[in-house]
């Protein structure tokens, strides 16, 4: 005699044998490792085309599936996830809960896209006077602060109180030191450094002490009229590119370290600033990079290199040599 079934899914029913589940888990893990390797090898290209986040989520889904199969299908771990969204109650159990938990946790820890920010510069004299009292309001308002970023140069005139706020600075530049210049006929930054760290906070402010530009001892307070200088990023028009690998014979000379050099010279009659050599619009795939081989005011040279031991895999790097030129504007 059998009792009538009360409805609902059978208790303790298995949805797959451990061998099959182990196979699927192994396949998912291998795929996750392969996708992760491809992402790392092509990270510069993905970032350049703003595909970093989609690639991350594809990898996250594969990892979530692998973890869910291992924990629920093989180890028989269970879990549940309950929440409300758009006024509806959502509840997951078993492998779905484990998958959803890993996926949501990966989304939660994913770093947010850095937003544009504003940076304020404040200039004041060494004593207790205001900058307008020390140097005159017209001279202060003629001064300009210039911010040098890797791909753009931003300028702003000072207010009568000695402030200058530059808006809409790309958020990706915030973690890096910045270079700046103060253009004025009557005062300069005291003990100026090559670069500065952007302060933390939603409204960062960089304070500076300014001192007058003096000449000789003919007149104790005589102010020198010095030429006004500016800086600009000089970029080589041609794109340099070098590859290594991509052959099948296993002993081709293209499977060795290969290099190409590109140099920058002043374009406005000024001089290059040593230490500013870089590669603009760089795209790097695999084991490749660049180094500065010459760093003088007259010429800065960049060597791009690519090297691989796996001849069948092509690695490459390309970009344009660049450096900052300082020149007299008046």
Tab-separated table of C-alpha atoms in Angstrom:
chain	number	residue	atom	x	y	z
A	1	UNK	CA	0.000	0.000	0.000
A	2	UNK	CA	1.372	3.417	-0.963
A	3	UNK	CA	0.488	6.768	0.450
A	4	UNK	CA	-0.615	9.531	-1.927
A	5	UNK	CA	2.016	12.056	-2.883
A	6	UNK	CA	1.525	15.387	-1.166
A	7	UNK	CA	3.045	17.391	-4.069
A	8	UNK	CA	6.314	19.299	-4.397
A	9	UNK	CA	9.729	18.087	-5.460
A	10	UNK	CA	10.980	14.726	-4.176
A	11	UNK	CA	13.103	15.076	-1.060
A	12	UNK	CA	16.805	14.385	-1.508
A	13	UNK	CA	16.685	14.022	-5.270
A	14	UNK	CA	20.127	14.322	-6.857
A	15	UNK	CA	20.496	16.577	-9.905
A	16	UNK	CA	23.743	15.059	-11.144
A	17	UNK	CA	26.371	12.498	-10.274
A	18	UNK	CA	29.555	13.728	-8.569
A	19	UNK	CA	31.660	12.576	-11.539
A	20	UNK	CA	29.635	14.607	-14.034
A	21	UNK	CA	29.583	17.626	-11.743
A	22	UNK	CA	33.319	17.359	-11.166
A	23	UNK	CA	33.832	17.309	-14.930
A	24	UNK	CA	31.721	20.423	-15.437
A	25	UNK	CA	33.479	22.170	-12.541
A	26	UNK	CA	36.877	21.340	-14.037
A	27	UNK	CA	35.775	22.642	-17.443
A	28	UNK	CA	34.469	25.869	-15.861
A	29	UNK	CA	37.704	26.398	-13.932
A	30	UNK	CA	39.820	25.795	-17.056
A	31	UNK	CA	37.659	28.257	-19.006
A	32	UNK	CA	37.947	30.805	-16.172
A	33	UNK	CA	41.733	30.476	-16.145
A	34	UNK	CA	41.864	30.795	-19.934
A	35	UNK	CA	39.599	33.847	-20.008
A	36	UNK	CA	41.569	35.419	-17.159
A	37	UNK	CA	44.851	34.892	-19.018
A	38	UNK	CA	43.431	36.434	-22.207
A	39	UNK	CA	42.161	39.444	-20.226
A	40	UNK	CA	45.557	40.015	-18.594
A	41	UNK	CA	47.400	39.692	-21.914
A	42	UNK	CA	45.079	42.176	-23.636
A	43	UNK	CA	44.399	44.479	-20.699
A	44	UNK	CA	45.805	47.661	-22.375
A	45	UNK	CA	43.600	47.127	-25.439
A	46	UNK	CA	40.514	46.387	-23.309
A	47	UNK	CA	41.076	49.548	-21.270
A	48	UNK	CA	41.699	51.620	-24.395
A	49	UNK	CA	38.335	50.517	-25.836
A	50	UNK	CA	36.562	50.665	-22.409
A	51	UNK	CA	35.995	46.898	-22.365
A	52	UNK	CA	37.627	46.221	-18.999
A	53	UNK	CA	34.338	46.056	-17.050
A	54	UNK	CA	32.523	43.691	-19.512
A	55	UNK	CA	35.534	41.355	-19.540
A	56	UNK	CA	35.556	41.369	-15.724
A	57	UNK	CA	31.869	40.415	-15.531
A	58	UNK	CA	32.256	37.586	-18.062
A	59	UNK	CA	35.091	36.159	-15.966
A	60	UNK	CA	33.013	36.662	-12.792
A	61	UNK	CA	30.072	34.679	-14.208
A	62	UNK	CA	32.326	31.762	-15.177
A	63	UNK	CA	33.971	31.722	-11.728
A	64	UNK	CA	30.542	31.881	-10.031
A	65	UNK	CA	29.334	28.868	-12.016
A	66	UNK	CA	32.475	26.880	-11.183
A	67	UNK	CA	32.199	27.675	-7.454
A	68	UNK	CA	28.472	26.817	-7.404
A	69	UNK	CA	29.084	23.460	-9.089
A	70	UNK	CA	31.922	22.550	-6.726
A	71	UNK	CA	30.188	23.630	-3.496
A	72	UNK	CA	26.661	22.449	-4.199
A	73	UNK	CA	27.084	19.631	-6.678
A	74	UNK	CA	30.234	17.940	-5.392
A	75	UNK	CA	30.616	18.968	-1.748
A	76	UNK	CA	26.826	19.121	-1.222
A	77	UNK	CA	27.007	22.518	0.455
A	78	UNK	CA	23.727	24.412	0.546
A	79	UNK	CA	22.710	28.020	0.906
A	80	UNK	CA	19.886	30.456	0.410
A	81	UNK	CA	19.646	34.102	-0.591
A	82	UNK	CA	16.596	36.285	0.061
A	83	UNK	CA	16.017	39.914	-0.816
A	84	UNK	CA	13.572	42.461	-2.207
A	85	UNK	CA	13.937	44.258	-5.524
A	86	UNK	CA	11.410	46.501	-7.281
A	87	UNK	CA	8.800	45.590	-4.661
A	88	UNK	CA	9.097	41.829	-5.233
A	89	UNK	CA	10.565	39.237	-2.895
A	90	UNK	CA	13.373	37.256	-4.522
A	91	UNK	CA	14.581	33.985	-2.994
A	92	UNK	CA	17.273	31.634	-4.255
A	93	UNK	CA	18.270	28.253	-2.890
A	94	UNK	CA	20.968	25.672	-3.493
A	95	UNK	CA	23.367	26.243	-6.382
A	96	UNK	CA	21.456	29.343	-7.517
A	97	UNK	CA	22.059	30.973	-4.114
A	98	UNK	CA	25.774	30.206	-4.245
A	99	UNK	CA	26.009	31.504	-7.823
A	100	UNK	CA	24.091	34.679	-6.963
A	101	UNK	CA	26.170	35.311	-3.833
A	102	UNK	CA	29.513	35.050	-5.680
A	103	UNK	CA	28.204	37.193	-8.550
A	104	UNK	CA	26.811	39.921	-6.284
A	105	UNK	CA	29.968	39.956	-4.154
A	106	UNK	CA	32.128	40.355	-7.260
A	107	UNK	CA	29.945	43.250	-8.436
A	108	UNK	CA	30.119	44.843	-4.970
A	109	UNK	CA	33.936	44.784	-4.798
A	110	UNK	CA	34.341	45.963	-8.392
A	111	UNK	CA	35.985	49.397	-8.193
A	112	UNK	CA	33.784	52.265	-9.300
A	113	UNK	CA	34.783	54.289	-12.327
A	114	UNK	CA	36.780	57.322	-11.170
A	115	UNK	CA	34.837	60.532	-11.718
A	116	UNK	CA	36.138	63.894	-12.847
A	117	UNK	CA	37.168	66.243	-10.051
A	118	UNK	CA	38.203	69.834	-9.373
A	119	UNK	CA	41.546	70.881	-7.892
A	120	UNK	CA	42.076	74.240	-6.177
A	121	UNK	CA	45.466	75.958	-5.876
A	122	UNK	CA	46.057	78.604	-3.192
A	123	UNK	CA	49.025	80.985	-3.318
A	124	UNK	CA	50.012	83.315	-0.468
A	125	UNK	CA	53.146	85.217	0.629
A	126	UNK	CA	55.403	84.235	3.510
A	127	UNK	CA	54.158	86.974	5.841
A	128	UNK	CA	50.640	87.676	7.112
A	129	UNK	CA	49.675	89.953	4.233
A	130	UNK	CA	47.324	88.891	1.481
A	131	UNK	CA	48.824	88.163	-1.904
A	132	UNK	CA	47.144	91.270	-3.332
A	133	UNK	CA	48.720	93.445	-0.594
A	134	UNK	CA	52.144	91.908	-1.206
A	135	UNK	CA	52.252	92.066	-5.011
A	136	UNK	CA	49.317	94.191	-6.130
A	137	UNK	CA	45.956	92.967	-7.357
A	138	UNK	CA	46.665	93.522	-11.099
A	139	UNK	CA	49.872	91.455	-10.931
A	140	UNK	CA	48.083	88.651	-9.097
A	141	UNK	CA	45.249	88.513	-11.636
A	142	UNK	CA	47.766	88.350	-14.494
A	143	UNK	CA	49.345	85.193	-13.027
A	144	UNK	CA	48.395	81.795	-14.443
A	145	UNK	CA	48.735	78.281	-13.056
A	146	UNK	CA	49.264	75.468	-15.580
A	147	UNK	CA	48.594	71.801	-14.862
A	148	UNK	CA	50.417	69.237	-17.022
A	149	UNK	CA	48.625	65.924	-17.530
A	150	UNK	CA	49.848	63.035	-19.719
A	151	UNK	CA	47.551	63.933	-22.634
A	152	UNK	CA	46.419	67.475	-21.971
A	153	UNK	CA	47.447	70.788	-20.444
A	154	UNK	CA	44.997	72.810	-18.313
A	155	UNK	CA	45.391	76.493	-17.364
A	156	UNK	CA	43.586	78.878	-15.038
A	157	UNK	CA	44.157	82.520	-14.060
A	158	UNK	CA	44.500	83.439	-10.398
A	159	UNK	CA	41.821	85.386	-8.595
A	160	UNK	CA	42.673	88.539	-6.669
A	161	UNK	CA	42.834	86.374	-3.518
A	162	UNK	CA	45.434	84.045	-5.039
A	163	UNK	CA	43.152	81.095	-5.809
A	164	UNK	CA	42.769	79.087	-9.016
A	165	UNK	CA	40.385	76.145	-9.449
A	166	UNK	CA	40.753	73.806	-12.422
A	167	UNK	CA	37.596	71.803	-13.089
A	168	UNK	CA	36.835	68.609	-14.998
A	169	UNK	CA	40.151	66.856	-14.353
A	170	UNK	CA	39.783	63.178	-15.444
A	171	UNK	CA	39.499	60.930	-12.395
A	172	UNK	CA	42.091	58.464	-13.724
A	173	UNK	CA	44.813	61.051	-13.065
A	174	UNK	CA	44.020	61.497	-9.364
A	175	UNK	CA	46.254	58.687	-7.974
A	176	UNK	CA	49.319	59.979	-9.847
A	177	UNK	CA	51.636	62.899	-8.964
A	178	UNK	CA	51.008	66.018	-11.033
A	179	UNK	CA	53.330	68.619	-12.539
A	180	UNK	CA	52.417	72.290	-12.490
A	181	UNK	CA	53.852	75.687	-13.266
A	182	UNK	CA	53.086	79.205	-12.030
A	183	UNK	CA	53.544	81.947	-14.618
A	184	UNK	CA	53.956	85.401	-13.068
A	185	UNK	CA	56.084	88.478	-13.660
A	186	UNK	CA	56.567	89.287	-9.978
A	187	UNK	CA	56.454	86.122	-7.844
A	188	UNK	CA	57.377	82.451	-7.985
A	189	UNK	CA	56.648	79.328	-5.932
A	190	UNK	CA	59.059	78.959	-3.049
A	191	UNK	CA	61.032	75.687	-3.121
A	192	UNK	CA	59.006	74.275	-6.009
A	193	UNK	CA	59.044	70.480	-6.368
A	194	UNK	CA	59.094	68.484	-9.629
A	195	UNK	CA	55.645	67.022	-8.852
A	196	UNK	CA	52.936	67.065	-6.186
A	197	UNK	CA	50.533	64.528	-4.666
A	198	UNK	CA	46.852	65.439	-4.992
A	199	UNK	CA	45.313	65.641	-1.474
A	200	UNK	CA	42.434	63.356	-0.558
A	201	UNK	CA	38.885	64.571	-0.106
A	202	UNK	CA	36.057	65.636	-2.360
A	203	UNK	CA	37.472	69.162	-2.799
A	204	UNK	CA	41.293	68.826	-2.802
A	205	UNK	CA	43.372	71.966	-2.266
A	206	UNK	CA	47.106	72.465	-2.824
A	207	UNK	CA	48.625	75.386	-0.841
A	208	UNK	CA	51.799	77.191	-1.968
A	209	UNK	CA	54.056	79.920	-0.597
A	210	UNK	CA	55.194	82.494	-3.158
A	211	UNK	CA	58.153	84.845	-2.948
A	212	UNK	CA	59.109	87.858	-5.096
A	213	UNK	CA	61.601	87.561	-7.904
A	214	UNK	CA	64.516	89.860	-6.993
A	215	UNK	CA	67.598	90.942	-8.901
A	216	UNK	CA	70.969	92.047	-7.546
A	217	UNK	CA	71.232	94.583	-4.708
A	218	UNK	CA	70.878	97.840	-6.600
A	219	UNK	CA	67.434	98.314	-5.062
A	220	UNK	CA	66.489	96.213	-2.058
A	221	UNK	CA	62.927	95.557	-3.242
A	222	UNK	CA	63.443	95.680	-6.992
A	223	UNK	CA	61.361	93.078	-8.797
A	224	UNK	CA	62.776	91.430	-11.874
A	225	UNK	CA	60.793	91.272	-15.072
A	226	UNK	CA	61.541	87.761	-16.246
A	227	UNK	CA	60.417	86.144	-19.482
A	228	UNK	CA	57.140	84.269	-19.213
A	229	UNK	CA	57.502	80.588	-19.986
A	230	UNK	CA	55.046	77.867	-20.850
A	231	UNK	CA	55.138	74.115	-21.241
A	232	UNK	CA	53.578	71.899	-23.870
A	233	UNK	CA	53.550	68.178	-24.532
A	234	UNK	CA	55.445	67.357	-27.735
A	235	UNK	CA	54.211	64.151	-29.411
A	236	UNK	CA	55.939	62.428	-32.294
A	237	UNK	CA	53.402	62.278	-35.169
A	238	UNK	CA	54.410	58.815	-36.418
A	239	UNK	CA	53.332	55.724	-34.501
A	240	UNK	CA	56.186	53.358	-33.609
A	241	UNK	CA	55.404	49.635	-33.364
A	242	UNK	CA	57.449	46.509	-32.676
A	243	UNK	CA	56.395	42.850	-32.506
A	244	UNK	CA	57.971	39.566	-31.460
A	245	UNK	CA	56.797	36.020	-32.103
A	246	UNK	CA	53.867	34.997	-34.240
A	247	UNK	CA	55.787	32.343	-36.192
A	248	UNK	CA	55.569	28.553	-36.273
A	249	UNK	CA	59.122	27.422	-37.004
A	250	UNK	CA	60.246	27.745	-33.378
A	251	UNK	CA	63.613	29.294	-34.169
A	252	UNK	CA	62.820	32.412	-36.180
A	253	UNK	CA	64.790	35.565	-35.277
A	254	UNK	CA	61.397	37.200	-34.753
A	255	UNK	CA	61.083	35.118	-31.565
A	256	UNK	CA	63.783	37.183	-29.867
A	257	UNK	CA	63.798	40.534	-28.119
A	258	UNK	CA	63.171	43.181	-30.780
A	259	UNK	CA	63.329	46.960	-30.398
A	260	UNK	CA	62.543	50.179	-32.217
A	261	UNK	CA	63.572	53.698	-31.186
A	262	UNK	CA	61.787	57.021	-31.554
A	263	UNK	CA	63.083	60.455	-30.472
A	264	UNK	CA	61.518	63.821	-29.643
A	265	UNK	CA	63.166	67.240	-30.123
A	266	UNK	CA	61.960	70.769	-29.184
A	267	UNK	CA	59.431	72.263	-31.601
A	268	UNK	CA	59.019	75.807	-30.224
A	269	UNK	CA	62.619	76.883	-29.790
A	270	UNK	CA	62.724	75.890	-26.125
A	271	UNK	CA	64.162	72.868	-24.348
A	272	UNK	CA	62.829	69.484	-23.311
A	273	UNK	CA	62.296	68.840	-19.599
A	274	UNK	CA	64.420	65.825	-18.548
A	275	UNK	CA	62.414	63.095	-16.868
A	276	UNK	CA	59.234	63.753	-18.871
A	277	UNK	CA	59.868	61.220	-21.646
A	278	UNK	CA	56.929	58.870	-22.145
A	279	UNK	CA	54.848	56.997	-24.711
A	280	UNK	CA	51.499	58.504	-25.702
A	281	UNK	CA	48.593	56.352	-26.979
A	282	UNK	CA	50.424	53.228	-25.862
A	283	UNK	CA	48.913	49.841	-26.729
A	284	UNK	CA	50.749	46.859	-25.260
A	285	UNK	CA	50.035	43.162	-25.827
A	286	UNK	CA	51.969	40.543	-23.849
A	287	UNK	CA	55.575	40.884	-22.752
A	288	UNK	CA	56.483	44.298	-24.118
A	289	UNK	CA	57.261	47.801	-22.892
A	290	UNK	CA	59.480	50.842	-23.334
A	291	UNK	CA	62.477	52.563	-21.751
A	292	UNK	CA	64.062	56.005	-22.022
A	293	UNK	CA	67.466	55.675	-23.719
A	294	UNK	CA	68.368	59.375	-24.004
A	295	UNK	CA	67.211	62.139	-21.673
A	296	UNK	CA	68.648	65.572	-22.481
A	297	UNK	CA	67.142	69.039	-23.024
A	298	UNK	CA	67.944	68.735	-26.731
A	299	UNK	CA	66.588	65.241	-27.366
A	300	UNK	CA	64.657	62.528	-25.513
A	301	UNK	CA	64.586	59.053	-27.052
A	302	UNK	CA	62.255	56.148	-26.236
A	303	UNK	CA	63.037	52.517	-27.059
A	304	UNK	CA	60.012	50.235	-27.488
A	305	UNK	CA	60.708	46.528	-26.998
A	306	UNK	CA	58.883	43.210	-27.345
A	307	UNK	CA	60.180	39.768	-26.345
A	308	UNK	CA	58.656	36.300	-26.196
A	309	UNK	CA	59.877	32.762	-25.748
A	310	UNK	CA	56.717	31.309	-27.285
A	311	UNK	CA	57.267	31.788	-31.011
A	312	UNK	CA	53.694	30.966	-31.937
A	313	UNK	CA	52.327	33.853	-29.813
A	314	UNK	CA	52.816	37.398	-31.075
A	315	UNK	CA	53.461	40.163	-28.540
A	316	UNK	CA	53.683	43.828	-29.447
A	317	UNK	CA	53.788	47.421	-28.275
A	318	UNK	CA	53.025	50.605	-30.129
A	319	UNK	CA	52.732	54.309	-29.378
A	320	UNK	CA	54.201	57.751	-29.967
A	321	UNK	CA	57.249	59.111	-28.152
A	322	UNK	CA	56.439	62.263	-26.178
A	323	UNK	CA	58.057	64.732	-23.778
A	324	UNK	CA	57.354	68.137	-22.229
A	325	UNK	CA	58.938	71.205	-23.858
A	326	UNK	CA	59.454	74.446	-21.942
A	327	UNK	CA	59.678	77.620	-24.023
A	328	UNK	CA	59.522	81.413	-23.681
A	329	UNK	CA	56.182	82.969	-24.628
A	330	UNK	CA	57.127	86.632	-24.229
